[in-house]
């Protein structure tokens, strides 16, 4: 049982390039989330999904797109990367998304946009 | 706007000292509360959580937190810290009926041996 995994662990992009971050969970969780972590800002929710085939915007969705084609995977895309998107990205999942549910986090992806 | 506040972003203390990290939230309804810890180079791990019942919650590694509803607070405490407690600590709140966790900005704690 690997929990929540993320690929890649590190990536450097040039401004304007695109990339996709992959999150996978093997806990059969319905809800999945993408956060970004910036120094002194805590974690901010980018997008989330309440189930296969559904996605919703979080607090800071601009410049990102997501897809949840399979229950166990949640992809985060950057179509045209900008230096402001330099951050550490964390994926999380939870069983039901309810207030009583714990979110489990992946190890993170450190992205640098030059 | 609804928010989660953590004060004293950087905390430096010696081993065996006591630690208290403050967390205040501005949500008016029923909330569930969490403290997560992020050790250097690692992902976030759940330290403890409060849903209902006894407002004094005990978590892993000797940490505890007290929910004071009247003060909208959920402060984290440890009586005697160790070097291995060096980490960043995040308070998080979810409003009952919502499905979005809101995080504070974190406390960077450094314990000097």
Short mmCIF file of C-alpha atoms in Angstrom, two decimals:
data_model
loop_
_atom_site.label_atom_id
_atom_site.label_comp_id
_atom_site.label_asym_id
_atom_site.label_seq_id
_atom_site.Cartn_x
_atom_site.Cartn_y
_atom_site.Cartn_z
CA UNK A 1 0.00 0.00 0.00
CA UNK A 2 1.94 3.01 -1.30
CA UNK A 3 -0.60 5.64 -0.23
CA UNK A 4 -0.32 8.80 -2.32
CA UNK A 5 2.50 9.02 -4.86
CA UNK A 6 3.54 11.87 -7.12
CA UNK A 7 5.69 12.05 -10.23
CA UNK A 8 8.01 13.66 -10.94
CA UNK A 9 9.75 14.68 -7.69
CA UNK A 10 11.61 17.59 -9.29
CA UNK A 11 11.27 19.51 -12.52
CA UNK A 12 12.73 22.62 -14.07
CA UNK A 13 10.81 24.34 -16.86
CA UNK A 14 11.37 27.37 -19.02
CA UNK A 15 8.69 30.03 -19.21
CA UNK A 16 6.02 29.00 -21.68
CA UNK A 17 6.67 25.27 -21.50
CA UNK A 18 3.97 22.85 -20.51
CA UNK A 19 3.96 19.86 -18.22
CA UNK A 20 1.72 17.46 -16.36
CA UNK A 21 2.10 16.35 -12.76
CA UNK A 22 0.70 12.95 -11.90
CA UNK A 23 -0.83 11.95 -8.60
CA UNK A 24 -1.85 8.39 -7.85
CA UNK A 25 -3.50 6.87 -4.79
CA UNK A 26 -4.18 3.24 -3.98
CA UNK A 27 -6.57 3.76 -1.07
CA UNK A 28 -9.77 3.84 -3.16
CA UNK A 29 -10.39 7.43 -2.07
CA UNK A 30 -13.12 9.42 -3.77
CA UNK A 31 -11.68 12.88 -3.17
CA UNK A 32 -8.38 14.16 -4.49
CA UNK A 33 -6.76 17.57 -4.19
CA UNK A 34 -3.89 19.61 -5.59
CA UNK A 35 -2.20 22.21 -3.39
CA UNK A 36 0.73 24.51 -3.87
CA UNK A 37 3.04 25.42 -1.01
CA UNK A 38 4.95 28.68 -1.03
CA UNK A 39 7.17 30.06 1.75
CA UNK A 40 5.14 31.95 4.33
CA UNK A 41 1.89 31.17 2.51
CA UNK A 42 1.01 27.74 3.81
CA UNK A 43 -0.85 25.41 1.46
CA UNK A 44 -3.35 26.78 -1.00
CA UNK A 45 -5.88 24.65 -2.84
CA UNK A 46 -5.57 24.76 -6.63
CA UNK A 47 -8.21 22.27 -7.79
CA UNK A 48 -9.96 19.29 -6.34
CA UNK A 49 -12.08 16.36 -7.44
CA UNK A 50 -15.00 14.73 -5.68
CA UNK A 51 -14.95 11.65 -7.85
CA UNK A 52 -13.95 10.14 -11.15
CA UNK A 53 -14.77 12.46 -14.03
CA UNK A 54 -15.40 15.53 -11.85
CA UNK A 55 -13.19 18.49 -10.98
CA UNK A 56 -13.70 21.82 -9.25
CA UNK A 57 -11.75 25.02 -8.71
CA UNK A 58 -10.03 25.77 -5.47
CA UNK A 59 -8.52 28.95 -4.11
CA UNK A 60 -5.85 29.56 -6.79
CA UNK A 61 -6.91 27.78 -10.01
CA UNK A 62 -5.65 30.24 -12.64
CA UNK A 63 -2.98 28.85 -14.96
CA UNK A 64 -3.73 25.23 -14.07
CA UNK A 65 -5.99 22.53 -15.44
CA UNK A 66 -6.82 19.13 -13.99
CA UNK A 67 -8.34 15.84 -15.05
CA UNK A 68 -9.62 12.83 -13.17
CA UNK A 69 -10.17 10.17 -15.84
CA UNK A 70 -9.55 7.33 -13.42
CA UNK A 71 -10.47 7.22 -9.75
CA UNK A 72 -6.93 6.56 -8.64
CA UNK A 73 -5.26 9.30 -10.69
CA UNK A 74 -5.47 13.08 -10.58
CA UNK A 75 -3.44 15.06 -13.11
CA UNK A 76 -2.39 18.68 -12.80
CA UNK A 77 -1.43 20.47 -15.99
CA UNK A 78 0.41 23.68 -16.66
CA UNK A 79 -0.22 24.74 -20.25
CA UNK A 80 2.20 27.67 -20.32
CA UNK A 81 4.39 27.80 -17.25
CA UNK A 82 5.23 31.13 -15.62
CA UNK A 83 7.86 31.95 -12.97
CA UNK A 84 5.02 32.64 -10.51
CA UNK A 85 4.23 28.94 -10.67
CA UNK A 86 7.56 28.04 -9.10
CA UNK A 87 6.42 26.16 -6.02
CA UNK A 88 6.13 22.82 -4.30
CA UNK A 89 3.01 20.97 -5.37
CA UNK A 90 1.29 18.51 -3.09
CA UNK A 91 -1.43 16.08 -3.97
CA UNK A 92 -3.77 14.72 -1.31
CA UNK A 93 -6.67 12.32 -1.13
CA UNK A 94 -9.46 11.52 1.29
CA UNK A 95 -12.11 8.84 1.50
CA UNK A 96 -15.22 10.98 1.40
CA UNK A 97 -14.20 14.63 1.55
CA UNK A 98 -16.38 15.19 4.54
CA UNK A 99 -15.38 17.40 7.42
CA UNK A 100 -14.51 14.38 9.54
CA UNK A 101 -12.21 12.90 6.95
CA UNK A 102 -8.43 13.06 7.05
CA UNK A 103 -6.51 14.07 3.96
CA UNK A 104 -3.41 12.03 3.13
CA UNK A 105 -0.61 13.80 1.34
CA UNK A 106 1.92 12.76 -1.27
CA UNK A 107 5.65 13.56 -1.08
CA UNK A 108 5.43 16.64 -3.27
CA UNK A 109 6.84 17.87 -6.59
CA UNK A 110 9.30 20.74 -6.55
CA UNK A 111 8.82 22.80 -9.72
CA UNK A 112 11.06 25.65 -10.82
CA UNK A 113 10.08 27.84 -13.75
CA UNK A 114 12.91 29.91 -15.19
CA UNK B 1 -13.11 36.47 4.86
CA UNK B 2 -12.73 33.12 6.56
CA UNK B 3 -9.14 32.43 7.55
CA UNK B 4 -6.77 30.42 9.68
CA UNK B 5 -4.08 32.36 11.54
CA UNK B 6 -0.84 31.05 12.93
CA UNK B 7 1.45 33.44 14.76
CA UNK B 8 5.21 33.51 15.31
CA UNK B 9 6.11 31.96 12.00
CA UNK B 10 9.68 31.14 13.11
CA UNK B 11 10.27 29.56 16.50
CA UNK B 12 13.71 28.58 17.79
CA UNK B 13 14.08 26.76 21.08
CA UNK B 14 16.38 24.39 22.92
CA UNK B 15 15.79 20.72 23.59
CA UNK B 16 13.60 20.06 26.65
CA UNK B 17 11.92 23.45 26.31
CA UNK B 18 8.14 23.59 26.08
CA UNK B 19 6.45 24.45 22.81
CA UNK B 20 3.12 26.12 22.19
CA UNK B 21 1.92 27.13 18.75
CA UNK B 22 -1.20 29.21 18.38
CA UNK B 23 -3.95 28.68 15.83
CA UNK B 24 -7.02 30.85 15.45
CA UNK B 25 -9.76 30.58 12.87
CA UNK B 26 -12.53 32.89 11.80
CA UNK B 27 -15.23 30.40 10.77
CA UNK B 28 -18.52 30.90 12.55
CA UNK B 29 -19.98 27.43 12.23
CA UNK B 30 -19.07 23.96 13.42
CA UNK B 31 -15.52 23.12 12.48
CA UNK B 32 -13.15 20.21 12.49
CA UNK B 33 -9.53 21.00 13.26
CA UNK B 34 -6.21 19.46 12.36
CA UNK B 35 -2.52 19.91 12.98
CA UNK B 36 -0.17 18.60 10.31
CA UNK B 37 3.61 18.36 10.55
CA UNK B 38 6.14 18.49 7.73
CA UNK B 39 9.61 17.25 8.61
CA UNK B 40 12.49 18.52 6.45
CA UNK B 41 12.24 17.06 2.97
CA UNK B 42 9.12 15.07 3.76
CA UNK B 43 5.42 15.36 3.03
CA UNK B 44 2.72 16.48 5.41
CA UNK B 45 1.67 14.03 8.09
CA UNK B 46 -1.29 14.24 10.40
CA UNK B 47 -0.25 15.06 13.97
CA UNK B 48 -3.68 15.17 15.55
CA UNK B 49 -7.28 16.15 14.87
CA UNK B 50 -10.40 17.28 16.69
CA UNK B 51 -13.91 16.45 15.59
CA UNK B 52 -15.98 16.38 18.76
CA UNK B 53 -15.93 15.35 22.41
CA UNK B 54 -13.04 16.09 24.76
CA UNK B 55 -11.54 19.40 23.63
CA UNK B 56 -8.08 18.25 24.72
CA UNK B 57 -6.74 16.04 21.96
CA UNK B 58 -3.62 13.92 22.20
CA UNK B 59 -1.64 13.13 19.07
CA UNK B 60 1.52 11.36 18.09
CA UNK B 61 4.98 12.03 19.51
CA UNK B 62 3.73 13.61 22.72
CA UNK B 63 1.84 16.47 21.10
CA UNK B 64 -1.53 17.66 22.29
CA UNK B 65 -3.92 20.44 21.30
CA UNK B 66 -6.80 22.15 23.03
CA UNK B 67 -9.91 23.37 21.26
CA UNK B 68 -11.36 26.48 22.92
CA UNK B 69 -14.55 27.25 21.07
CA UNK B 70 -15.11 30.63 22.73
CA UNK B 71 -11.68 31.78 21.57
CA UNK B 72 -11.86 30.15 18.12
CA UNK B 73 -8.51 28.57 18.94
CA UNK B 74 -6.79 25.21 18.59
CA UNK B 75 -3.33 25.62 20.09
CA UNK B 76 -0.70 22.91 19.83
CA UNK B 77 1.56 22.05 22.77
CA UNK B 78 4.42 19.76 23.70
CA UNK B 79 5.90 19.89 27.21
CA UNK B 80 9.46 18.96 26.23
CA UNK B 81 10.69 19.12 22.65
CA UNK B 82 13.42 17.08 21.03
CA UNK B 83 15.77 17.88 18.18
CA UNK B 84 13.68 15.57 15.99
CA UNK B 85 10.69 17.91 16.41
CA UNK B 86 12.36 20.37 14.04
CA UNK B 87 9.72 20.76 11.36
CA UNK B 88 7.04 23.01 9.96
CA UNK B 89 3.66 22.79 11.64
CA UNK B 90 0.40 23.64 9.93
CA UNK B 91 -2.99 24.20 11.46
CA UNK B 92 -5.94 23.37 9.21
CA UNK B 93 -9.67 23.87 9.53
CA UNK B 94 -12.60 22.44 7.65
CA UNK B 95 -16.06 23.87 8.03
CA UNK B 96 -18.68 21.24 8.74
CA UNK B 97 -20.65 20.62 5.57
CA UNK B 98 -17.79 21.86 3.43
CA UNK B 99 -15.15 19.70 1.80
CA UNK B 100 -12.27 22.15 1.55
CA UNK B 101 -9.49 22.25 4.08
CA UNK B 102 -8.07 25.69 4.83
CA UNK B 103 -4.48 25.89 6.06
CA UNK B 104 -2.66 28.43 8.12
CA UNK B 105 0.68 29.76 6.91
CA UNK B 106 2.64 27.43 9.13
CA UNK B 107 5.14 27.65 11.99
CA UNK B 108 8.76 26.82 11.25
CA UNK B 109 10.13 25.28 14.46
CA UNK B 110 13.85 24.71 14.96
CA UNK B 111 14.99 22.78 18.02
CA UNK B 112 18.63 23.28 18.96
CA UNK B 113 20.34 20.26 20.55
#
